[in-house]
Coordinates of C-alpha atoms in Angstrom, one line a residue:
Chain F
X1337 CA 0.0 0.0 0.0
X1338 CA 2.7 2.4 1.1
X1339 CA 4.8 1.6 -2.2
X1340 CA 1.2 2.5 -4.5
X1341 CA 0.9 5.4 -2.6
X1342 CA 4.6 6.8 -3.5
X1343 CA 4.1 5.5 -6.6
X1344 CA 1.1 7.4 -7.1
X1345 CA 2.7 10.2 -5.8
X1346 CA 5.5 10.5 -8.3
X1347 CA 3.4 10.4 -11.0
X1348 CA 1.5 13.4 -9.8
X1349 CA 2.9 16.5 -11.5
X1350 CA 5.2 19.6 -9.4
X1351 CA 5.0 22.7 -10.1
X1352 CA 8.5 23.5 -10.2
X1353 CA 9.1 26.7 -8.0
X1354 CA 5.6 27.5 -6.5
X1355 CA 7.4 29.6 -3.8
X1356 CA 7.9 31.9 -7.5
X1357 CA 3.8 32.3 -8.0
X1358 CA 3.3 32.8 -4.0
X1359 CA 5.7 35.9 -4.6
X1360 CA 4.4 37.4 -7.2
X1361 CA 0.5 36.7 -6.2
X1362 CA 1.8 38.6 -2.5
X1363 CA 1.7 41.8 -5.8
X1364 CA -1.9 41.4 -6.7
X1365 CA -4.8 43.1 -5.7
X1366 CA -7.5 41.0 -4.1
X1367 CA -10.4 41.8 -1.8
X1368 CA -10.9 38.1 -0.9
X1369 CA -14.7 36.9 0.3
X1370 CA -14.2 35.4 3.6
X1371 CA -17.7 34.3 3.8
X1372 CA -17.4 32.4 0.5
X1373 CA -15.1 30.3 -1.3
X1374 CA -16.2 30.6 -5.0
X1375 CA -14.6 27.1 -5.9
X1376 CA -14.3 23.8 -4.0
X1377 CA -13.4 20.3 -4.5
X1378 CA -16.9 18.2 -4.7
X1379 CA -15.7 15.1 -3.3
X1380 CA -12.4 14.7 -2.2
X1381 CA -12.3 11.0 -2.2
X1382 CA -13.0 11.6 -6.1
X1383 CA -8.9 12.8 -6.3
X1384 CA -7.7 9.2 -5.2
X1385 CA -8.6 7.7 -8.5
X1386 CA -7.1 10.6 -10.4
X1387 CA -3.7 9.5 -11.3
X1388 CA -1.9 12.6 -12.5
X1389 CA -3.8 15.3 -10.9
X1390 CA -3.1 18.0 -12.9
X1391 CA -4.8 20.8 -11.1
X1392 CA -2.1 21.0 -8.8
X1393 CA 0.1 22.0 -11.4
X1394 CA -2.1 23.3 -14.5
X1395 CA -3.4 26.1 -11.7
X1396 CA -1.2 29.1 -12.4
X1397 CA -2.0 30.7 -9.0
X1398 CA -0.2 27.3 -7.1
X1399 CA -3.9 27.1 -5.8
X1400 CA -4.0 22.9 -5.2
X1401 CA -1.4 21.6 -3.3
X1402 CA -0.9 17.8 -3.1
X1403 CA -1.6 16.3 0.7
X1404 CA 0.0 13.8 2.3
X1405 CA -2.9 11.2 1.9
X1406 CA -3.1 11.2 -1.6
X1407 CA -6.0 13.9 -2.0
X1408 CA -5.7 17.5 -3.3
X1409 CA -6.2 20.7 -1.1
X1410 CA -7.8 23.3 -2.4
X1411 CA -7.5 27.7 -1.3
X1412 CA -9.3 30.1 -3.1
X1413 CA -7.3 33.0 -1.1
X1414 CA -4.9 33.6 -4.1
X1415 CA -6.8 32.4 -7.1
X1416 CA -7.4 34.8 -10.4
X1417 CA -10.2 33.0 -11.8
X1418 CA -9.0 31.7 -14.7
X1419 CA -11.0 28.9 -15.5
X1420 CA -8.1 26.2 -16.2
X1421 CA -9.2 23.9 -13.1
X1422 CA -11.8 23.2 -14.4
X1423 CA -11.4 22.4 -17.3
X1424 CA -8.6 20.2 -16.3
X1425 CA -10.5 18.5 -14.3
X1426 CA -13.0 17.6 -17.2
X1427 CA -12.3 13.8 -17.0
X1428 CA -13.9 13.5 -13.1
X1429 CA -15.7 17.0 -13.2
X1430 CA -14.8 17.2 -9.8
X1431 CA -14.6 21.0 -9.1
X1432 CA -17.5 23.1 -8.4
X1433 CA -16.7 26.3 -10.2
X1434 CA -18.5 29.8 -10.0
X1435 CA -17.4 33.5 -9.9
X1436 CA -16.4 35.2 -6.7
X1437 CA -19.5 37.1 -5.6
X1438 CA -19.1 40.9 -7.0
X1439 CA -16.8 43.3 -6.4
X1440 CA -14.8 40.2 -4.5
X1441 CA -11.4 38.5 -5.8
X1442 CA -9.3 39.4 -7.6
X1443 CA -8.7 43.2 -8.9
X1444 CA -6.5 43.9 -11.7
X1445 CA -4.7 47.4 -11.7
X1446 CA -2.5 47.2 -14.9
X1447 CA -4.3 43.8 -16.9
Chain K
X290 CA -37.3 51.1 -20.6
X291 CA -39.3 48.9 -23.2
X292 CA -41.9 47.9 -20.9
X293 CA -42.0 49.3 -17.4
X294 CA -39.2 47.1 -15.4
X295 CA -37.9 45.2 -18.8
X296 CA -34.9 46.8 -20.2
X297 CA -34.8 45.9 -24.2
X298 CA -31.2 44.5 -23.2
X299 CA -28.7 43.5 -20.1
X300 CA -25.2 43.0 -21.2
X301 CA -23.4 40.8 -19.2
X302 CA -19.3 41.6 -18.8
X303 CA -18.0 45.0 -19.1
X304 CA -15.1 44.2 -21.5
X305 CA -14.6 44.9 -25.3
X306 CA -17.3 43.1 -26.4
X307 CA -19.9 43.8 -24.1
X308 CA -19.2 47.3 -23.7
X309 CA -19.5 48.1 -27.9
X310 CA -22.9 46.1 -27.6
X311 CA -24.1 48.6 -25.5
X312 CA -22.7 51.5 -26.4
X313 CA -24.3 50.8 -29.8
X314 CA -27.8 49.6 -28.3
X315 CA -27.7 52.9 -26.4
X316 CA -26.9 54.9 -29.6
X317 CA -29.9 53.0 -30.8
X318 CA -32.0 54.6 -28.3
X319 CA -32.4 51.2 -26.5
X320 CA -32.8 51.1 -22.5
X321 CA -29.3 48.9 -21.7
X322 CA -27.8 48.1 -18.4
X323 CA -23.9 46.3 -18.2
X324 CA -23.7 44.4 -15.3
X325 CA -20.2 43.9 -14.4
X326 CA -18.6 41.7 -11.2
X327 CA -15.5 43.7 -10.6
X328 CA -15.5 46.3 -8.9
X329 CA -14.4 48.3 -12.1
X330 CA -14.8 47.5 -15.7
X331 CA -11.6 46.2 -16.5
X332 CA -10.8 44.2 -13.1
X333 CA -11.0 40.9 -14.3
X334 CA -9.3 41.5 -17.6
X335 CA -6.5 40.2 -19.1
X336 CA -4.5 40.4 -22.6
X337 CA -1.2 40.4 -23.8
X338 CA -1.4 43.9 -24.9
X339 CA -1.8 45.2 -28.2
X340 CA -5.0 47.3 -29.5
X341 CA -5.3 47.8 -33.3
X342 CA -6.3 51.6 -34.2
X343 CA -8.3 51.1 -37.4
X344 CA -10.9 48.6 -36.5
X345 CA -10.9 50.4 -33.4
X346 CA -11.4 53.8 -34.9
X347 CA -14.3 52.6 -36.8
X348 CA -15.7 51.7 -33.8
X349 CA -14.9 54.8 -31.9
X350 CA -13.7 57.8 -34.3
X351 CA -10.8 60.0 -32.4
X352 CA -10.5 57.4 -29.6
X353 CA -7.0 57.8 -29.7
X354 CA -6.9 61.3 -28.2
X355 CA -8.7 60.3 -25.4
X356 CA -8.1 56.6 -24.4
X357 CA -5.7 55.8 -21.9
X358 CA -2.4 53.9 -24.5
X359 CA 0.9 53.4 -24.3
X360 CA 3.3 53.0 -26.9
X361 CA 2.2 53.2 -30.6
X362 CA 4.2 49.6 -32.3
X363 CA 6.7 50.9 -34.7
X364 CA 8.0 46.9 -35.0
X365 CA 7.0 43.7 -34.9
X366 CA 10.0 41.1 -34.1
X367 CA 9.0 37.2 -34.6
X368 CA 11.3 35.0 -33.0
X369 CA 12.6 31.3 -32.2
X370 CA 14.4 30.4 -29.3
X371 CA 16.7 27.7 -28.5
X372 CA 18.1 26.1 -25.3
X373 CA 21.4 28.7 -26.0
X374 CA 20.2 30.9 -29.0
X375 CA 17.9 33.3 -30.2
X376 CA 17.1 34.0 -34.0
X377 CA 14.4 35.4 -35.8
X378 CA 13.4 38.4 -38.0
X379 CA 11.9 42.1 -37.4
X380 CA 10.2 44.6 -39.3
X381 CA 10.0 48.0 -38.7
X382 CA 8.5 50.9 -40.4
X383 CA 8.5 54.6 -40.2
X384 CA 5.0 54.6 -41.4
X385 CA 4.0 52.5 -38.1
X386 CA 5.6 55.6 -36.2
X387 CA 3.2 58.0 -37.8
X388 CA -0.2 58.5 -37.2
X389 CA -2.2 57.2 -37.9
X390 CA -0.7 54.2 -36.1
X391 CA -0.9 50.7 -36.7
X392 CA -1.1 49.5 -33.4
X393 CA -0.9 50.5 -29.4
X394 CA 0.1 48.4 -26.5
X395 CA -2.6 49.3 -24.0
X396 CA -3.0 48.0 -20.2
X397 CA -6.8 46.6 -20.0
X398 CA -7.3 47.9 -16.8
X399 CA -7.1 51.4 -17.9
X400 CA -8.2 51.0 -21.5
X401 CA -11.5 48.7 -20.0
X402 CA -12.4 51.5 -17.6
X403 CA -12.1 54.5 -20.0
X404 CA -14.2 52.2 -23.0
X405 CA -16.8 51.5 -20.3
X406 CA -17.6 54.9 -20.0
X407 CA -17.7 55.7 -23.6
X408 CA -20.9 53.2 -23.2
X409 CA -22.3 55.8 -20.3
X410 CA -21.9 58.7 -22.3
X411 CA -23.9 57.0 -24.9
X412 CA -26.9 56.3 -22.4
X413 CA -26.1 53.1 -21.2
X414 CA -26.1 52.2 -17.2
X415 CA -22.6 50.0 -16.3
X416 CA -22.8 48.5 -13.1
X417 CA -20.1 47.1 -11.4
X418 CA -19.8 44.8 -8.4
X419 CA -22.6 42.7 -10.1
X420 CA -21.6 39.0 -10.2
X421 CA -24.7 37.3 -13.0
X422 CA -25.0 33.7 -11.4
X423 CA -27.5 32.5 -13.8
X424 CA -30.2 34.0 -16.1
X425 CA -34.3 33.4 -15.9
X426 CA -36.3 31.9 -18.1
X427 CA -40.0 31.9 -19.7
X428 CA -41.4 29.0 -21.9
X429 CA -37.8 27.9 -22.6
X430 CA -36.7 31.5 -23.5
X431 CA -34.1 33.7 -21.9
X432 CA -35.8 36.8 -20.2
X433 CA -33.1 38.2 -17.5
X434 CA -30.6 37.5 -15.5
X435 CA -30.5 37.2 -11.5
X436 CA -27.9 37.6 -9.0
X437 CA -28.4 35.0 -7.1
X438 CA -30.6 36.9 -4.8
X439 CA -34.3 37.9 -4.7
X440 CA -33.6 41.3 -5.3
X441 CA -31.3 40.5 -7.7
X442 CA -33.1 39.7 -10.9
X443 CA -33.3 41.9 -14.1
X444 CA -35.5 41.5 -17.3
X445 CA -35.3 42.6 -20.7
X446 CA -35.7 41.3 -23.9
X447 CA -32.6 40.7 -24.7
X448 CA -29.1 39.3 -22.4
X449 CA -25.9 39.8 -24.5
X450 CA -23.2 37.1 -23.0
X451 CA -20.3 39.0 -22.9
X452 CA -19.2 37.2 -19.7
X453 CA -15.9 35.9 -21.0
X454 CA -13.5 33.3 -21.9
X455 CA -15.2 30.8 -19.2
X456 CA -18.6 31.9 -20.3
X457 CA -20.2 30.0 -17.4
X458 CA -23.8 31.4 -19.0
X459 CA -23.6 30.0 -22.5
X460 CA -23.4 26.8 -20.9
X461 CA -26.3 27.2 -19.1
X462 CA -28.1 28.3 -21.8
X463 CA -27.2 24.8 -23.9
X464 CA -25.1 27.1 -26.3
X465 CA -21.8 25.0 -25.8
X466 CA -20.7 22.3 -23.6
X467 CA -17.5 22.6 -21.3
X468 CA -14.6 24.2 -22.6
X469 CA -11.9 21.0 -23.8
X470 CA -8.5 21.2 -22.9
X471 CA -7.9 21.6 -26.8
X472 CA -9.9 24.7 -27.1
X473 CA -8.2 27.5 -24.9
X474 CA -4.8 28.8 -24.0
X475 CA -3.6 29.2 -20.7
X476 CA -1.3 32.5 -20.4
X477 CA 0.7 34.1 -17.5
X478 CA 2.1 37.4 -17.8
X479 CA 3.7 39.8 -15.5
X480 CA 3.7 43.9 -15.9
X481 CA 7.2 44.6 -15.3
X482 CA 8.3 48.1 -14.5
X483 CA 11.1 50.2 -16.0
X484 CA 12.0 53.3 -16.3
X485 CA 11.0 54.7 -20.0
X486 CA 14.5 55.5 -21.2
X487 CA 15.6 52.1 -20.6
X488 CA 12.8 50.8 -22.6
X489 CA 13.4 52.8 -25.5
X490 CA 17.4 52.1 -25.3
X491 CA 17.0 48.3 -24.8
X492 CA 14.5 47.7 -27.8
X493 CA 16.3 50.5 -30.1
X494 CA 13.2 52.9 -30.2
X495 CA 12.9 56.8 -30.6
X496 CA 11.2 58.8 -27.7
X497 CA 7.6 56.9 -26.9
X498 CA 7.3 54.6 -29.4
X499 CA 7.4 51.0 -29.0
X500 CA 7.7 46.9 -29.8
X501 CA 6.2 44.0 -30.4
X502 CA 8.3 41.1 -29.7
X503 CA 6.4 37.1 -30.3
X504 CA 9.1 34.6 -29.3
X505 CA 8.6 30.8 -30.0
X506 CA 10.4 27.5 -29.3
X507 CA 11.9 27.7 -26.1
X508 CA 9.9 30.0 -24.9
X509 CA 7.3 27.7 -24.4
X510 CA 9.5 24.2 -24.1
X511 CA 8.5 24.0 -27.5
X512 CA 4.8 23.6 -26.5
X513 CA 2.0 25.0 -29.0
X514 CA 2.5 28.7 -28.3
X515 CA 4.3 31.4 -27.7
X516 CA 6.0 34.2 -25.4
X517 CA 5.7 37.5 -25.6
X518 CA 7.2 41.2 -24.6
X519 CA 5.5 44.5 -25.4
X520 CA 6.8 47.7 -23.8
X521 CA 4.5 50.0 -22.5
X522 CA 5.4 53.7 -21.3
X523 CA 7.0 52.9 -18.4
X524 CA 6.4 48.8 -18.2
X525 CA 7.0 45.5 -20.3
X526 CA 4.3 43.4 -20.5
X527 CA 6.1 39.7 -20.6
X528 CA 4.4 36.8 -20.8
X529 CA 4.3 32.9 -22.0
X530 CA 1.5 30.9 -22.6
X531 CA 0.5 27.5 -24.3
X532 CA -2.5 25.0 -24.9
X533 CA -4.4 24.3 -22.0
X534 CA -3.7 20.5 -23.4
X535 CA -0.1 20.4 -23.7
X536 CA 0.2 21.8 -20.3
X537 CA -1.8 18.9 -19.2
X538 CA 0.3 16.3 -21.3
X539 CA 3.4 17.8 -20.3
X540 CA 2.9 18.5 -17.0
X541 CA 3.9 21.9 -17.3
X542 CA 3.2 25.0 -15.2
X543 CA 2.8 28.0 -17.6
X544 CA 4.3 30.1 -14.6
X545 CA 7.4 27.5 -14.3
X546 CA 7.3 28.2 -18.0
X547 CA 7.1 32.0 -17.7
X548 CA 9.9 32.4 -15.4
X549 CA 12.2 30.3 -17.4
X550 CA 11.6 32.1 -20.8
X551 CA 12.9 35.4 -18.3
X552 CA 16.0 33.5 -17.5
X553 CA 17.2 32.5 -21.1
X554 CA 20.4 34.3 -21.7
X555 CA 18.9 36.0 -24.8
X556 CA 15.6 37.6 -23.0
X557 CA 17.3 38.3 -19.5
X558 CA 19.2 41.5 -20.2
X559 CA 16.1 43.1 -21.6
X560 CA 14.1 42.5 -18.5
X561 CA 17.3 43.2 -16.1
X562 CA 16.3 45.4 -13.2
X563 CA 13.0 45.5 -13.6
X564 CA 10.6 45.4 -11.0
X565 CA 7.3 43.1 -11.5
X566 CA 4.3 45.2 -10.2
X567 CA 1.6 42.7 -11.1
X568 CA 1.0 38.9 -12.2
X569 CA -1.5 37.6 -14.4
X570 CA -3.2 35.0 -15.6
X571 CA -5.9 34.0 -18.2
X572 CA -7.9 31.7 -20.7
X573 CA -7.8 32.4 -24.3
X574 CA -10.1 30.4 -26.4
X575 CA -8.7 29.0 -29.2
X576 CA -11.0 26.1 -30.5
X577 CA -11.8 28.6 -33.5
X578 CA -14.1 28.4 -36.3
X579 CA -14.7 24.2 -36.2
X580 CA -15.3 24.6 -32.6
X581 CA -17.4 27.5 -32.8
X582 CA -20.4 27.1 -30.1
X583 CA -24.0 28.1 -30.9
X584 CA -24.3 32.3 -30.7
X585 CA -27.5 32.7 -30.5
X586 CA -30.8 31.6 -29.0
X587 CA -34.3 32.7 -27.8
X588 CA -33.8 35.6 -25.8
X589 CA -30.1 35.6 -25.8
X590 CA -27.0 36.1 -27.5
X591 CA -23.3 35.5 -27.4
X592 CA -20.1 37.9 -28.1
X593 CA -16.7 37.9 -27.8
X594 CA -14.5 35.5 -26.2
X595 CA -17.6 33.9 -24.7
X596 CA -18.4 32.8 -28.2
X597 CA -14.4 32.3 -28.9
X598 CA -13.9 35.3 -31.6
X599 CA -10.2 34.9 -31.3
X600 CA -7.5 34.9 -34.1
X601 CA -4.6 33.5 -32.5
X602 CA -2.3 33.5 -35.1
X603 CA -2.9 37.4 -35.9
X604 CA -3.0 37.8 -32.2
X605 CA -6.7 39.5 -32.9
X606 CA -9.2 38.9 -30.4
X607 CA -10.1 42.4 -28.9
X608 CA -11.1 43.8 -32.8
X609 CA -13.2 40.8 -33.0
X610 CA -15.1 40.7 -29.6
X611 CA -15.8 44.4 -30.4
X612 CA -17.1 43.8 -33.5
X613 CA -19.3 40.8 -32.6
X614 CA -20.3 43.4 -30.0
X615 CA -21.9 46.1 -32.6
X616 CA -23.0 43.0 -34.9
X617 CA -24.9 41.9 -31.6
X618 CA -25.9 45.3 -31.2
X619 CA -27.3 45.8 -34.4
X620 CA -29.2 42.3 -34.6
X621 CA -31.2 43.7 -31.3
X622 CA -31.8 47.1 -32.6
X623 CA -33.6 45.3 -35.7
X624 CA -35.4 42.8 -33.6
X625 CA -36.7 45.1 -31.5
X626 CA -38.0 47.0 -34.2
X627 CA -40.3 43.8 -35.4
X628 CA -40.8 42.9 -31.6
X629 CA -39.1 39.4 -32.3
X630 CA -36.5 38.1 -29.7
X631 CA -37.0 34.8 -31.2
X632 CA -33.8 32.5 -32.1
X633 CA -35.0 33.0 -35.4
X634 CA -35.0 36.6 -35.1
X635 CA -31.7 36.8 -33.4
X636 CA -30.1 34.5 -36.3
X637 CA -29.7 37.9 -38.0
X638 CA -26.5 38.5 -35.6
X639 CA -25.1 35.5 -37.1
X640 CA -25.7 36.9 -40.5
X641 CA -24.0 39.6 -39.7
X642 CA -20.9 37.9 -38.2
X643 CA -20.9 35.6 -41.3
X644 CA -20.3 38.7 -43.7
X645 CA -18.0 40.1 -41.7
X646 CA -13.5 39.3 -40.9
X647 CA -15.1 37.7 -37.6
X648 CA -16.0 34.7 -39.2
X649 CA -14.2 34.9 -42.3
X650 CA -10.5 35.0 -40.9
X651 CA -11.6 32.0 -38.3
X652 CA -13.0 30.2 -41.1
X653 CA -9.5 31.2 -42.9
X654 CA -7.2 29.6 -40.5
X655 CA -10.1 27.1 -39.1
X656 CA -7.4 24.6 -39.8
X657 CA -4.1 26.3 -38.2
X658 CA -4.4 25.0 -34.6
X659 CA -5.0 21.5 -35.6
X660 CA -2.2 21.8 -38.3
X661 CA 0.1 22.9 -35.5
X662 CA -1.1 20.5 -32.6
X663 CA -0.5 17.6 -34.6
X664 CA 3.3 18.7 -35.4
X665 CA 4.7 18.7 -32.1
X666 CA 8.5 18.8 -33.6
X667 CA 7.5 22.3 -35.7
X668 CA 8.2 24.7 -32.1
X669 CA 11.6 22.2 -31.3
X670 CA 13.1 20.6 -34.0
X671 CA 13.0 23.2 -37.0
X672 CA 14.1 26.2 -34.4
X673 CA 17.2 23.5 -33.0
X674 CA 17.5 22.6 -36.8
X675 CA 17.7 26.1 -37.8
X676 CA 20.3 27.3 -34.8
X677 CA 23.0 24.7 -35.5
X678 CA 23.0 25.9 -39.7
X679 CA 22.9 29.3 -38.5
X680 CA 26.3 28.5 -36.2
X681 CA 27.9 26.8 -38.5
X682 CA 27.8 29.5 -41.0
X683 CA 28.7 32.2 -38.8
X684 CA 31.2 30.2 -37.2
X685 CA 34.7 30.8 -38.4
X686 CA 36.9 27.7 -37.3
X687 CA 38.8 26.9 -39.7
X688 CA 36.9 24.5 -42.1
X689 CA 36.3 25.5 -46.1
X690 CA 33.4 27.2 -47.0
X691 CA 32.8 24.0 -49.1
X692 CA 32.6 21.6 -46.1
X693 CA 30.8 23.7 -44.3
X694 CA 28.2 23.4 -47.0
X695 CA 28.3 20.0 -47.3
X696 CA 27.9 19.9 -43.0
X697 CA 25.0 22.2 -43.4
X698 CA 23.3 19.9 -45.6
X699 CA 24.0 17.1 -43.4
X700 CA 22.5 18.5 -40.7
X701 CA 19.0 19.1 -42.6
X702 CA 19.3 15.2 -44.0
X703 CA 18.9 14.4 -40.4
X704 CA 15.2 15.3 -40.5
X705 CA 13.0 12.2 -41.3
X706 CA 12.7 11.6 -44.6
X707 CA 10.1 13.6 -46.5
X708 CA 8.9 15.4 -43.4
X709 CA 10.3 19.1 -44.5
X710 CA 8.1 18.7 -47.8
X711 CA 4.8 17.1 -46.0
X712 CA 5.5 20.1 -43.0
X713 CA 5.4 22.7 -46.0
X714 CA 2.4 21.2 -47.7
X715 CA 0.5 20.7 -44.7
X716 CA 1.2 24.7 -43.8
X717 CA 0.3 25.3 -47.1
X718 CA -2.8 23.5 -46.7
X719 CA -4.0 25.2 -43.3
X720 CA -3.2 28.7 -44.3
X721 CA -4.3 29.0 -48.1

């Protein structure tokens, strides 16, 4: 079991230097909605039979991170609403996906 | 107002596309409200940065005087990049430097703001901090939108989707399915700031004028697509960005990918000492004209990138979404005069589209994307290919002139056989 797991693990991508995105997201603009989170993993169990898991390094805000157990964790705190996740994820359609309530997220000043 | 609370029209998304369609329908003397969920048109939008003047002029005659740009693009430079080289070709023009111009890197931020209120000044209402979560219907026809809340729902006989790249609406309105991996682009970019002197002495230019820079290959780690500088007054916009479905086959992050096209030895001393003041990312549809969703239906209508009105290989997308946007406009204005909202009625905006360099350039390189996707070795191999033949001649080591002929030719022998001529026909075929 522990060797499938490692397995697994290895065969899930890496974003190469997500320290890099958490820098420059620290730039951005957001006015984040504590009350809501405007995307969420539906069931996490759903993750274990996804080998590759490419959310957690398709998402250009470093917004999935791997956990321990095999499953992804998800925070919204830093994301800019692209889209990608869930479109990546068309295979389980696993990811609930809606805009931040308005006037909440993300707030481009340049674009 | 058509009929007491009904507006004739709610445009949903502030950007390009949604703004023109109600500028217009306000010009029309149509009652229009913009519903926007940032907190300011332009908070949510993203682009690589460069605004054509004439189809924008059309749109907007003298907008140059009075919209926020930056640089007016004297150049264009196309290049290839390898793990250790750069090469690639530029063309410049003194008529690009004279007004009027060909081009203008813009920020969207700015530019979104400013166009939004050229939409107000026409009549329309923009409202911003209004997140659409899905619209309301009546015998199977669109009728308004809500947000979400009881006090949140609007009518009119007409919703313009202008919400987007995602467009989470179309899809609830049956007009397309899910977005595939295939069809869009995922792009990161970063403004980087510099001071405007340095600009202008790093990319050769005279006193406010500017570049264009597309760099492929390496870039991208060869993937299908391409990065990207244009300088702005006192910024570059720098960015990299690839198929949403070679990032997923190659397990690439496009920011990973981003900060390694900064690093290459031929980009780095252009960006040296700058400062980033903001970080970026976005979708770009790409599926073009064979993936084209359904624009129209009862009640509603589609623009922009929400219907995927993007010419990737002419890098046009905000000319398009703004013409879709009058086209939608127009189609409206006509079936409000026969009191028709129908499908049928609406099928006019397609008409319109049809006649129009919207759909007649995406039906012109329909073909491009598929051409390129199924030619992974085109963004590695040729660029490599081209490099070493390019060293070799410049190289002075020694060798004849006739061996070094005779190595040249070796070097292109080690392509598989017949794959230069089926790579030239098959271009040939996509683009004619």
């Amino acid at each position: 079991m522990a060797t499938a797991l490692i397995r697994e693990q290895a065969q899930r991508a890496r974003i190469l230097d997500p320290a890099a995105i958490e820098a420059k997201l620290a730039l951005n603009a957001y006015n984040v909605d504590r009350q809501r989170a405007h995307i969420r993993i539906i069931d996490h169990d759903v993750c274990l039979q996804c080998e590759r898991q490419q959310c957690i390094n398709c998402c250009p805000a470093n917004c999935y991170s791997p956990r321990d157990d095999g499953r992804v964790l998800f925070s919204y705190e830093g994301c800019v609403e692209c889209g990608t996740c869930r479109i990546v994820c068309h295979v389980y359609d696993n990811i609930e996906w809606t805009y931040p309530r308005g006037g909440f997220g993300i707030q481009y000043r340049f674009g | 107002m058509a009929d007491g609370d009904r507006m004739d029209a709610i445009v949903v998304g502030a950007g390009p596309a949604g703004v023109t369609a109600a500028r217009e329908l306000a010009g029309a003397g149509l009652a229009v409200v913009v519903l926007e969920r940032g907190p300011y048109p332009g908070a949510k939008n993203v682009w690589g940065g460069i605004l054509y003047h004439r189809p924008t002029e059309d749109l907007l005659p003298g907008y140059a005087d009075q919209a926020p740009l930056e640089r007016p693009i004297i150049e264009q430079r196309y290049q290839v990049l390898t793990d250790d080289a750069l090469l690639g070709v530029t063309y410049r023009s003194q008529r690009f430097a004279e007004p009027p111009h060909n081009a203008y890197s813009v920020l969207r931020a700015e530019f979104d703001r400013w166009h939004a209120g050229t939409a107000e000044a026409a009549g329309a209402e923009v409202y911003p901090e209004f997140t659409v979560t899905d619209l309301l219907w009546e015998d199977g026809r669109v009728v308004g939108v809500t947000t979400g809340d009881p006090e949140g729902e609007l009518y009119a006989n007409v919703v313009v989707l202008a919400d987007g790249a995602n467009s989470l609406l179309a899809q609830k309105v049956g007009l397309h399915r899910e977005w595939a991996p295939l069809e869009q682009a995922l792009i990161a970019k970063e403004l980087i700031a510099l001071p405007p002197g340095t600009i202008e002495d790093r990319f050769n230019l005279p006193t406010g004028m500017g570049s264009a820079l597309e760099i492929f290959g390496e870039s991208t780690w060869g993937l299908l697509g391409y990065g990207f500088i244009y300088t702005n007054k006192e910024s570059l916009s720098v960015g990299t960005g690839a198929l949403l479905h070679d990032l997923i086959d190659s397990g690439r992050n496009v920011n990973d990918m981003l900060d390694r096209f900064k690093r290459h030895p031929a980009i780095a001393p252009l960006l040296a000492g700058g400062e980033t003041v903001e970080y970026s990312a976005h979708l770009i549809p790409e599926g073009g004209y064979n993936r084209m969703p359904q624009v129209y239906a009862d009640g509603v209508v589609v623009v922009g990138d929400a219907a995927g009105f993007v010419n990737p290989l002419n890098r046009e997308g905000v000319n398009l979404a703004m013409l879709s946007g009058k086209f939608a406009a127009q189609a409206i204005a006509e079936a409000t005069e026969r009191d028709d909202f129908s499908a049928a009625s609406l099928a006019r905006y397609r008409e319109l589209l049809d006649e129009s360099i919207v759909i007649q350039d995406l039906y012109k390189i329909r073909n491009v994307t598929d051409f390129a996707h199924a030619r992974p070795h085109l963004l590695r191999d040729y660029p490599a290919l081209a490099s070493d033949m390019a060293r070799e001649y410049l190289s002075v080591d020694g060798l004849s002139k006739k061996e070094k002929q005779r190595k040249m030719a070796r070097m292109a022998r080690g392509l598989p056989k017949g794959r230069l001529l089926r790579d030239a026909v098959g271009a040939l075929r996509a683009l004619t």
